[in-house]
GROMACS .gro file of C-alpha atoms in nm:
model
  365
    1MET     CA    1   2.816   0.717   2.806
    2SER     CA    2   2.955   0.738   2.448
    3VAL     CA    3   2.843   0.536   2.159
    4PRO     CA    4   3.098   0.274   2.036
    5PRO     CA    5   3.268   0.361   1.706
    6ALA     CA    6   3.136   0.057   1.532
    7GLY     CA    7   2.757   0.116   1.609
    8PRO     CA    8   2.696   0.373   1.330
    9ALA     CA    9   2.865   0.151   1.083
   10ARG     CA   10   2.644  -0.137   1.183
   11GLY     CA   11   2.345   0.077   1.190
   12ARG     CA   12   2.403   0.193   0.825
   13GLU     CA   13   2.440  -0.164   0.709
   14ARG     CA   14   2.149  -0.316   0.868
   15PRO     CA   15   1.833  -0.146   0.703
   16PRO     CA   16   1.846  -0.346   0.378
   17ALA     CA   17   1.848  -0.685   0.570
   18ARG     CA   18   1.542  -0.574   0.782
   19GLN     CA   19   1.348  -0.484   0.482
   20GLY     CA   20   1.215  -0.865   0.486
   21GLY     CA   21   0.984  -0.763   0.747
   22PRO     CA   22   0.779  -0.484   0.574
   23ALA     CA   23   0.800  -0.667   0.252
   24LEU     CA   24   0.636  -0.966   0.392
   25MET     CA   25   0.361  -0.755   0.540
   26VAL     CA   26   0.297  -0.589   0.200
   27VAL     CA   27   0.274  -0.957   0.039
   28ALA     CA   28   0.039  -1.068   0.303
   29GLY     CA   29  -0.170  -0.748   0.265
   30ALA     CA   30  -0.177  -0.803  -0.120
   31ALA     CA   31  -0.298  -1.156  -0.040
   32CYS     CA   32  -0.588  -1.011   0.149
   33THR     CA   33  -0.690  -0.736  -0.100
   34SER     CA   34  -0.675  -0.985  -0.396
   35SER     CA   35  -0.970  -1.162  -0.248
   36SER     CA   36  -1.194  -0.870  -0.288
   37GLY     CA   37  -1.262  -0.913  -0.650
   38MET     CA   38  -1.390  -1.263  -0.590
   39PHE     CA   39  -1.616  -1.144  -0.306
   40ILE     CA   40  -1.754  -0.868  -0.524
   41LYS     CA   41  -1.833  -1.107  -0.809
   42LEU     CA   42  -2.011  -1.352  -0.564
   43SER     CA   43  -2.201  -1.068  -0.404
   44GLU     CA   44  -2.349  -0.939  -0.738
   45VAL     CA   45  -2.392  -0.591  -0.611
   46ASN     CA   46  -2.329  -0.262  -0.803
   47ALA     CA   47  -2.020  -0.053  -0.791
   48GLY     CA   48  -2.146   0.204  -0.549
   49THR     CA   49  -2.277  -0.056  -0.306
   50ALA     CA   50  -1.958  -0.266  -0.299
   51ALA     CA   51  -1.731   0.021  -0.242
   52PHE     CA   52  -1.943   0.199   0.025
   53LEU     CA   53  -2.010  -0.133   0.220
   54ARG     CA   54  -1.665  -0.240   0.207
   55CYS     CA   55  -1.562   0.072   0.391
   56ALA     CA   56  -1.864   0.110   0.625
   57LEU     CA   57  -1.844  -0.246   0.736
   58ALA     CA   58  -1.468  -0.207   0.801
   59LEU     CA   59  -1.533   0.090   1.035
   60VAL     CA   60  -1.729  -0.137   1.263
   61ALA     CA   61  -1.396  -0.299   1.357
   62LEU     CA   62  -1.141  -0.014   1.293
   63ALA     CA   63  -1.322   0.252   1.499
   64PRO     CA   64  -1.290   0.086   1.841
   65MET     CA   65  -0.932   0.004   1.782
   66ALA     CA   66  -0.848   0.338   1.666
   67TYR     CA   67  -1.015   0.485   1.965
   68LEU     CA   68  -0.809   0.270   2.207
   69GLU     CA   69  -0.490   0.332   2.016
   70CYS     CA   70  -0.562   0.715   2.063
   71ARG     CA   71  -0.604   0.690   2.437
   72ARG     CA   72  -0.265   0.480   2.472
   73LEU     CA   73  -0.055   0.702   2.233
   74GLY     CA   74  -0.244   1.025   2.213
   75ARG     CA   75  -0.404   1.199   1.922
   76ARG     CA   76  -0.254   1.179   1.582
   77PRO     CA   77  -0.106   1.520   1.466
   78ALA     CA   78  -0.361   1.723   1.263
   79ARG     CA   79  -0.114   1.742   0.953
   80LEU     CA   80  -0.081   1.360   0.933
   81LEU     CA   81  -0.467   1.317   0.997
   82ALA     CA   82  -0.525   1.534   0.691
   83LEU     CA   83  -0.303   1.326   0.471
   84ASP     CA   84  -0.502   1.017   0.592
   85LEU     CA   85  -0.830   1.168   0.488
   86ALA     CA   86  -0.718   1.297   0.157
   87ALA     CA   87  -0.559   0.956   0.090
   88GLY     CA   88  -0.912   0.789   0.191
   89THR     CA   89  -1.087   1.011  -0.040
   90LEU     CA   90  -0.870   0.886  -0.332
   91LEU     CA   91  -0.927   0.531  -0.207
   92GLY     CA   92  -1.291   0.589  -0.231
   93LEU     CA   93  -1.273   0.702  -0.594
   94ASP     CA   94  -1.051   0.397  -0.671
   95TYR     CA   95  -1.287   0.139  -0.511
   96VAL     CA   96  -1.604   0.270  -0.728
   97CYS     CA   97  -1.406   0.310  -1.059
   98TRP     CA   98  -1.245  -0.030  -1.006
   99VAL     CA   99  -1.558  -0.221  -0.946
  100GLN     CA  100  -1.724  -0.031  -1.228
  101SER     CA  101  -1.431  -0.109  -1.467
  102ILE     CA  102  -1.485  -0.481  -1.369
  103HIS     CA  103  -1.864  -0.477  -1.476
  104ASP     CA  104  -1.772  -0.298  -1.813
  105LEU     CA  105  -1.448  -0.474  -1.913
  106GLY     CA  106  -1.401  -0.781  -1.715
  107ALA     CA  107  -1.208  -0.868  -1.408
  108GLY     CA  108  -0.870  -0.958  -1.575
  109VAL     CA  109  -0.807  -0.630  -1.781
  110ALA     CA  110  -0.974  -0.423  -1.499
  111THR     CA  111  -0.709  -0.553  -1.257
  112LEU     CA  112  -0.446  -0.501  -1.507
  113LEU     CA  113  -0.528  -0.143  -1.560
  114LEU     CA  114  -0.543  -0.079  -1.182
  115ASN     CA  115  -0.158  -0.167  -1.158
  116VAL     CA  116  -0.102   0.171  -1.351
  117GLN     CA  117   0.027   0.261  -0.998
  118LEU     CA  118   0.341   0.069  -1.064
  119ILE     CA  119   0.451   0.357  -1.280
  120VAL     CA  120   0.259   0.654  -1.107
  121PHE     CA  121   0.359   0.583  -0.739
  122PRO     CA  122   0.729   0.581  -0.794
  123LEU     CA  123   0.704   0.889  -1.000
  124LEU     CA  124   0.497   1.075  -0.751
  125ALA     CA  125   0.759   0.990  -0.486
  126ARG     CA  126   1.034   1.085  -0.696
  127PHE     CA  127   0.906   1.433  -0.811
  128LEU     CA  128   0.746   1.540  -0.506
  129THR     CA  129   0.968   1.414  -0.229
  130GLY     CA  130   1.292   1.366  -0.421
  131VAL     CA  131   1.327   0.991  -0.332
  132ARG     CA  132   1.538   0.818  -0.594
  133ILE     CA  133   1.421   0.523  -0.797
  134ALA     CA  134   1.665   0.219  -0.834
  135ARG     CA  135   1.804   0.178  -1.178
  136ARG     CA  136   1.690  -0.171  -1.213
  137PHE     CA  137   1.333  -0.077  -1.167
  138TRP     CA  138   1.248   0.041  -1.528
  139PRO     CA  139   1.372  -0.283  -1.686
  140THR     CA  140   1.182  -0.472  -1.427
  141ALA     CA  141   0.873  -0.280  -1.461
  142SER     CA  142   0.851  -0.362  -1.845
  143VAL     CA  143   0.875  -0.738  -1.765
  144LEU     CA  144   0.621  -0.687  -1.477
  145LEU     CA  145   0.378  -0.502  -1.728
  146ALA     CA  146   0.419  -0.766  -1.999
  147GLY     CA  147   0.351  -1.034  -1.738
  148LEU     CA  148   0.031  -0.847  -1.617
  149ALA     CA  149  -0.096  -0.813  -1.978
  150LEU     CA  150  -0.064  -1.192  -2.013
  151ALA     CA  151  -0.214  -1.262  -1.667
  152GLY     CA  152  -0.489  -1.037  -1.722
  153GLY     CA  153  -0.591  -1.187  -2.053
  154ALA     CA  154  -0.531  -0.849  -2.244
  155VAL     CA  155  -0.268  -1.027  -2.457
  156GLY     CA  156  -0.344  -1.368  -2.627
  157ARG     CA  157  -0.719  -1.360  -2.563
  158ALA     CA  158  -0.922  -1.047  -2.545
  159GLU     CA  159  -1.199  -1.061  -2.277
  160PRO     CA  160  -1.498  -0.900  -2.419
  161GLY     CA  161  -1.696  -0.656  -2.220
  162THR     CA  162  -2.023  -0.468  -2.223
  163ASP     CA  163  -1.849  -0.133  -2.268
  164PRO     CA  164  -1.458  -0.158  -2.336
  165VAL     CA  165  -1.419   0.239  -2.367
  166SER     CA  166  -1.554   0.306  -2.035
  167GLY     CA  167  -1.417   0.010  -1.875
  168VAL     CA  168  -1.055   0.118  -1.987
  169LEU     CA  169  -1.127   0.480  -1.867
  170PHE     CA  170  -1.259   0.384  -1.521
  171GLY     CA  171  -0.973   0.126  -1.476
  172THR     CA  172  -0.706   0.386  -1.551
  173VAL     CA  173  -0.862   0.643  -1.321
  174ALA     CA  174  -0.875   0.370  -1.048
  175GLY     CA  175  -0.510   0.296  -1.097
  176VAL     CA  176  -0.418   0.669  -1.083
  177ALA     CA  177  -0.629   0.719  -0.754
  178PHE     CA  178  -0.472   0.412  -0.609
  179ALA     CA  179  -0.119   0.547  -0.663
  180GLY     CA  180  -0.225   0.883  -0.509
  181TYR     CA  181  -0.358   0.680  -0.203
  182LEU     CA  182  -0.027   0.484  -0.163
  183PHE     CA  183   0.192   0.793  -0.215
  184LEU     CA  184  -0.008   0.998   0.069
  185ILE     CA  185   0.003   0.701   0.298
  186ARG     CA  186   0.379   0.661   0.254
  187LEU     CA  187   0.422   1.055   0.318
  188GLY     CA  188   0.213   1.029   0.635
  189GLY     CA  189   0.393   0.729   0.755
  190GLU     CA  190   0.728   0.915   0.699
  191GLY     CA  191   0.588   1.224   0.879
  192ALA     CA  192   0.512   1.010   1.173
  193GLY     CA  193   0.848   0.825   1.201
  194GLY     CA  194   1.124   1.032   1.042
  195ARG     CA  195   1.035   1.383   1.008
  196ALA     CA  196   1.172   1.508   1.320
  197GLY     CA  197   1.514   1.390   1.230
  198GLY     CA  198   1.576   1.627   0.951
  199SER     CA  199   1.565   1.371   0.664
  200ARG     CA  200   1.298   1.124   0.558
  201LEU     CA  201   1.510   0.960   0.304
  202PRO     CA  202   1.666   0.672   0.493
  203SER     CA  203   1.329   0.538   0.610
  204ALA     CA  204   1.248   0.442   0.236
  205ALA     CA  205   1.583   0.476   0.043
  206SER     CA  206   1.784   0.210  -0.116
  207PRO     CA  207   2.098   0.094   0.059
  208GLU     CA  208   2.303   0.327  -0.171
  209GLU     CA  209   2.097   0.623  -0.068
  210ILE     CA  210   2.150   0.546   0.295
  211ARG     CA  211   2.514   0.540   0.252
  212ASP     CA  212   2.510   0.875   0.066
  213THR     CA  213   2.294   1.030   0.320
  214ALA     CA  214   2.532   0.919   0.594
  215ARG     CA  215   2.835   1.047   0.403
  216ALA     CA  216   2.660   1.385   0.337
  217SER     CA  217   2.592   1.428   0.696
  218GLY     CA  218   2.956   1.367   0.815
  219THR     CA  219   2.929   1.172   1.134
  220GLY     CA  220   2.547   1.060   1.088
  221THR     CA  221   2.443   1.219   1.415
  222ARG     CA  222   2.182   1.469   1.456
  223THR     CA  223   2.138   1.746   1.713
  224SER     CA  224   1.819   1.849   1.891
  225ARG     CA  225   1.733   2.086   2.153
  226THR     CA  226   1.784   1.818   2.412
  227GLY     CA  227   2.144   1.735   2.301
  228THR     CA  228   2.309   1.521   2.055
  229SER     CA  229   2.123   1.209   1.993
  230ALA     CA  230   2.267   0.864   1.888
  231PRO     CA  231   2.312   0.766   1.519
  232GLY     CA  232   1.993   0.625   1.379
  233THR     CA  233   1.771   0.799   1.630
  234SER     CA  234   1.463   0.943   1.433
  235ALA     CA  235   1.320   1.205   1.674
  236PRO     CA  236   1.446   1.473   1.894
  237GLY     CA  237   1.471   1.389   2.260
  238THR     CA  238   1.436   0.998   2.207
  239GLY     CA  239   1.805   0.936   2.225
  240THR     CA  240   2.084   0.995   2.477
  241ALA     CA  241   2.119   1.350   2.594
  242ALA     CA  242   2.451   1.527   2.575
  243SER     CA  243   2.498   1.506   2.967
  244GLY     CA  244   2.438   1.135   2.960
  245THR     CA  245   2.182   1.158   3.235
  246ARG     CA  246   1.878   1.043   3.069
  247THR     CA  247   1.773   0.797   2.792
  248ARG     CA  248   1.427   0.801   2.628
  249THR     CA  249   1.269   0.547   2.417
  250PRO     CA  250   1.148   0.645   2.065
  251ALA     CA  251   0.772   0.734   2.055
  252ARG     CA  252   0.550   0.486   1.893
  253SER     CA  253   0.330   0.591   1.587
  254HIS     CA  254  -0.018   0.518   1.515
  255THR     CA  255  -0.101   0.215   1.316
  256VAL     CA  256  -0.485   0.166   1.327
  257THR     CA  257  -0.573   0.543   1.325
  258PRO     CA  258  -0.448   0.622   0.977
  259VAL     CA  259  -0.624   0.324   0.831
  260CYS     CA  260  -0.948   0.415   1.027
  261ALA     CA  261  -0.947   0.780   0.911
  262ALA     CA  262  -0.851   0.677   0.538
  263THR     CA  263  -1.144   0.425   0.556
  264PHE     CA  264  -1.390   0.676   0.689
  265ALA     CA  265  -1.300   0.919   0.416
  266ALA     CA  266  -1.312   0.654   0.155
  267ALA     CA  267  -1.678   0.554   0.287
  268ILE     CA  268  -1.788   0.904   0.245
  269GLY     CA  269  -1.633   0.958  -0.110
  270ALA     CA  270  -1.760   0.609  -0.225
  271GLY     CA  271  -2.104   0.665  -0.066
  272ALA     CA  272  -2.140   1.002  -0.247
  273LEU     CA  273  -1.993   0.887  -0.579
  274GLY     CA  274  -2.194   0.584  -0.581
  275ALA     CA  275  -2.522   0.749  -0.475
  276LEU     CA  276  -2.491   0.995  -0.775
  277TRP     CA  277  -2.375   0.737  -1.017
  278THR     CA  278  -2.478   0.367  -0.969
  279GLY     CA  279  -2.695   0.395  -0.643
  280VAL     CA  280  -2.616   0.248  -0.305
  281ASP     CA  281  -2.811  -0.027  -0.156
  282VAL     CA  282  -2.759  -0.020   0.214
  283ASP     CA  283  -2.936  -0.355   0.256
  284PRO     CA  284  -2.861  -0.585  -0.019
  285GLY     CA  285  -2.977  -0.886   0.139
  286TRP     CA  286  -2.816  -1.187   0.331
  287PRO     CA  287  -2.668  -1.356   0.037
  288ALA     CA  288  -2.475  -1.054  -0.055
  289TRP     CA  289  -2.402  -0.973   0.326
  290GLY     CA  290  -2.237  -1.310   0.362
  291TRP     CA  291  -1.972  -1.214   0.083
  292LEU     CA  292  -1.940  -0.833   0.170
  293ILE     CA  293  -1.862  -0.886   0.545
  294PRO     CA  294  -1.546  -1.115   0.484
  295MET     CA  295  -1.441  -0.877   0.202
  296ALA     CA  296  -1.446  -0.586   0.438
  297PHE     CA  297  -1.260  -0.769   0.713
  298LEU     CA  298  -0.997  -0.910   0.484
  299GLY     CA  299  -0.968  -0.648   0.209
  300GLN     CA  300  -1.000  -0.337   0.415
  301VAL     CA  301  -0.909  -0.410   0.788
  302VAL     CA  302  -0.650  -0.684   0.776
  303ALA     CA  303  -0.492  -0.583   0.448
  304TRP     CA  304  -0.436  -0.213   0.522
  305LEU     CA  305  -0.327  -0.271   0.878
  306LEU     CA  306  -0.042  -0.463   0.709
  307ILE     CA  307   0.033  -0.253   0.411
  308ASN     CA  308   0.002   0.101   0.562
  309PRO     CA  309   0.280   0.078   0.835
  310ALA     CA  310   0.506  -0.134   0.590
  311LEU     CA  311   0.506   0.119   0.289
  312PRO     CA  312   0.699   0.393   0.453
  313ARG     CA  313   0.977   0.150   0.529
  314LEU     CA  314   1.014   0.038   0.159
  315ALA     CA  315   1.152   0.220  -0.135
  316PRO     CA  316   0.854   0.331  -0.353
  317ASP     CA  317   0.943   0.120  -0.649
  318LYS     CA  318   0.968  -0.188  -0.433
  319GLY     CA  319   0.633  -0.125  -0.253
  320ALA     CA  320   0.460  -0.069  -0.578
  321THR     CA  321   0.617  -0.375  -0.729
  322LEU     CA  322   0.511  -0.603  -0.424
  323LEU     CA  323   0.158  -0.473  -0.459
  324LEU     CA  324   0.142  -0.634  -0.820
  325LEU     CA  325   0.104  -0.971  -0.646
  326GLN     CA  326  -0.255  -0.883  -0.626
  327PRO     CA  327  -0.365  -0.956  -0.984
  328VAL     CA  328  -0.169  -1.293  -0.978
  329LEU     CA  329  -0.341  -1.388  -0.660
  330ALA     CA  330  -0.668  -1.273  -0.775
  331LEU     CA  331  -0.628  -1.520  -1.081
  332LEU     CA  332  -0.557  -1.792  -0.843
  333PHE     CA  333  -0.867  -1.728  -0.616
  334GLY     CA  334  -1.084  -1.748  -0.931
  335VAL     CA  335  -0.932  -2.078  -1.009
  336GLY     CA  336  -0.988  -2.215  -0.670
  337PHE     CA  337  -1.313  -2.070  -0.565
  338LEU     CA  338  -1.492  -1.956  -0.883
  339ALA     CA  339  -1.413  -2.259  -1.102
  340GLU     CA  340  -1.237  -2.026  -1.357
  341ARG     CA  341  -1.000  -2.177  -1.617
  342PRO     CA  342  -0.718  -1.925  -1.728
  343THR     CA  343  -0.536  -1.989  -2.035
  344PRO     CA  344  -0.177  -2.126  -2.077
  345THR     CA  345  -0.093  -1.751  -2.170
  346GLN     CA  346  -0.234  -1.621  -1.834
  347TYR     CA  347  -0.034  -1.881  -1.630
  348ALA     CA  348   0.278  -1.766  -1.829
  349GLY     CA  349   0.199  -1.399  -1.726
  350CYS     CA  350   0.174  -1.520  -1.366
  351VAL     CA  351   0.531  -1.672  -1.386
  352LEU     CA  352   0.673  -1.346  -1.529
  353VAL     CA  353   0.530  -1.150  -1.250
  354VAL     CA  354   0.668  -1.381  -0.968
  355LEU     CA  355   1.001  -1.380  -1.118
  356ALA     CA  356   1.023  -1.004  -1.147
  357ILE     CA  357   0.902  -0.973  -0.792
  358TRP     CA  358   1.156  -1.211  -0.686
  359ARG     CA  359   1.431  -1.014  -0.855
  360THR     CA  360   1.314  -0.680  -0.711
  361THR     CA  361   1.288  -0.805  -0.354
  362ARG     CA  362   1.649  -0.945  -0.355
  363THR     CA  363   1.869  -0.763  -0.085
  364ASP     CA  364   2.099  -0.510  -0.277
  365HIS     CA  365   2.475  -0.570  -0.224
   0.00000   0.00000   0.00000
């Protein structure tokens, strides 16, 4: 059966509208991760202990889920698994440096420095994979950074720390490592869902890029060894064959396995770095366990099961921008649960961040 002529046009127009789904997933994931700082402060453990136990406790839930997923879908390709492990190693470095930056510099400024990923993540995607950045990203980024500076307390009221120089250093390293993690996770997600089609761009591109890619390919169809697939099919052999005798459904990609592999690597990296640096207390006692367990479940399991599959479906600048909700939500958690009292300047910064994110997530026309 032939494909109706109007089908390809509708397929090229719909992706921007469907980005509301992954965008909401990233927002929900950012809400979960933003609670981590609160739990770390309440647990009163050092950087190595917090980072290692966050990952080790999460593996208790992730490992059985990943095992069942692999039995259902098969093993994850070795190349993608290697990307997951490399990403997790960077995440372990991020966790240890971020917690240490909180101790040295204060939570507000440390969270601000972590968001250097706003610039690093889109640039990695641009120069290493060729994904273009929307023109409006740069002016929006300047507003976001100004809002983050206000919300973090870096502007208007300096937050004293025990060691500001090392705090800035560790916070910046954490932000760069986090950007590298996001980039590798996005790359692994593209490899699972769009690599076979010959172009990974549409899965994370802006509407203009999708249209340009469709025009460059002529008809927008792709040919595989099994015949000509329907427009929008992402993998060979998953569409309608040329003879029209058989139709296959697209293969489902792994969701839990990448998170489990990255968390495993993060636990090893954080444990090794923490043991050499701050020490790791594998039994900090029940007052601490009571805060570390929910931190692991919300900040590592739920958060990354939401964020990881959503990032490859968003443009890199949009994904990085949505994750900036984390410092704003962390500030609100501090108000609600730690009785912290932000200044009017910090509230003004939150308003700037929310407005900039609203502008970025509007559907392009």
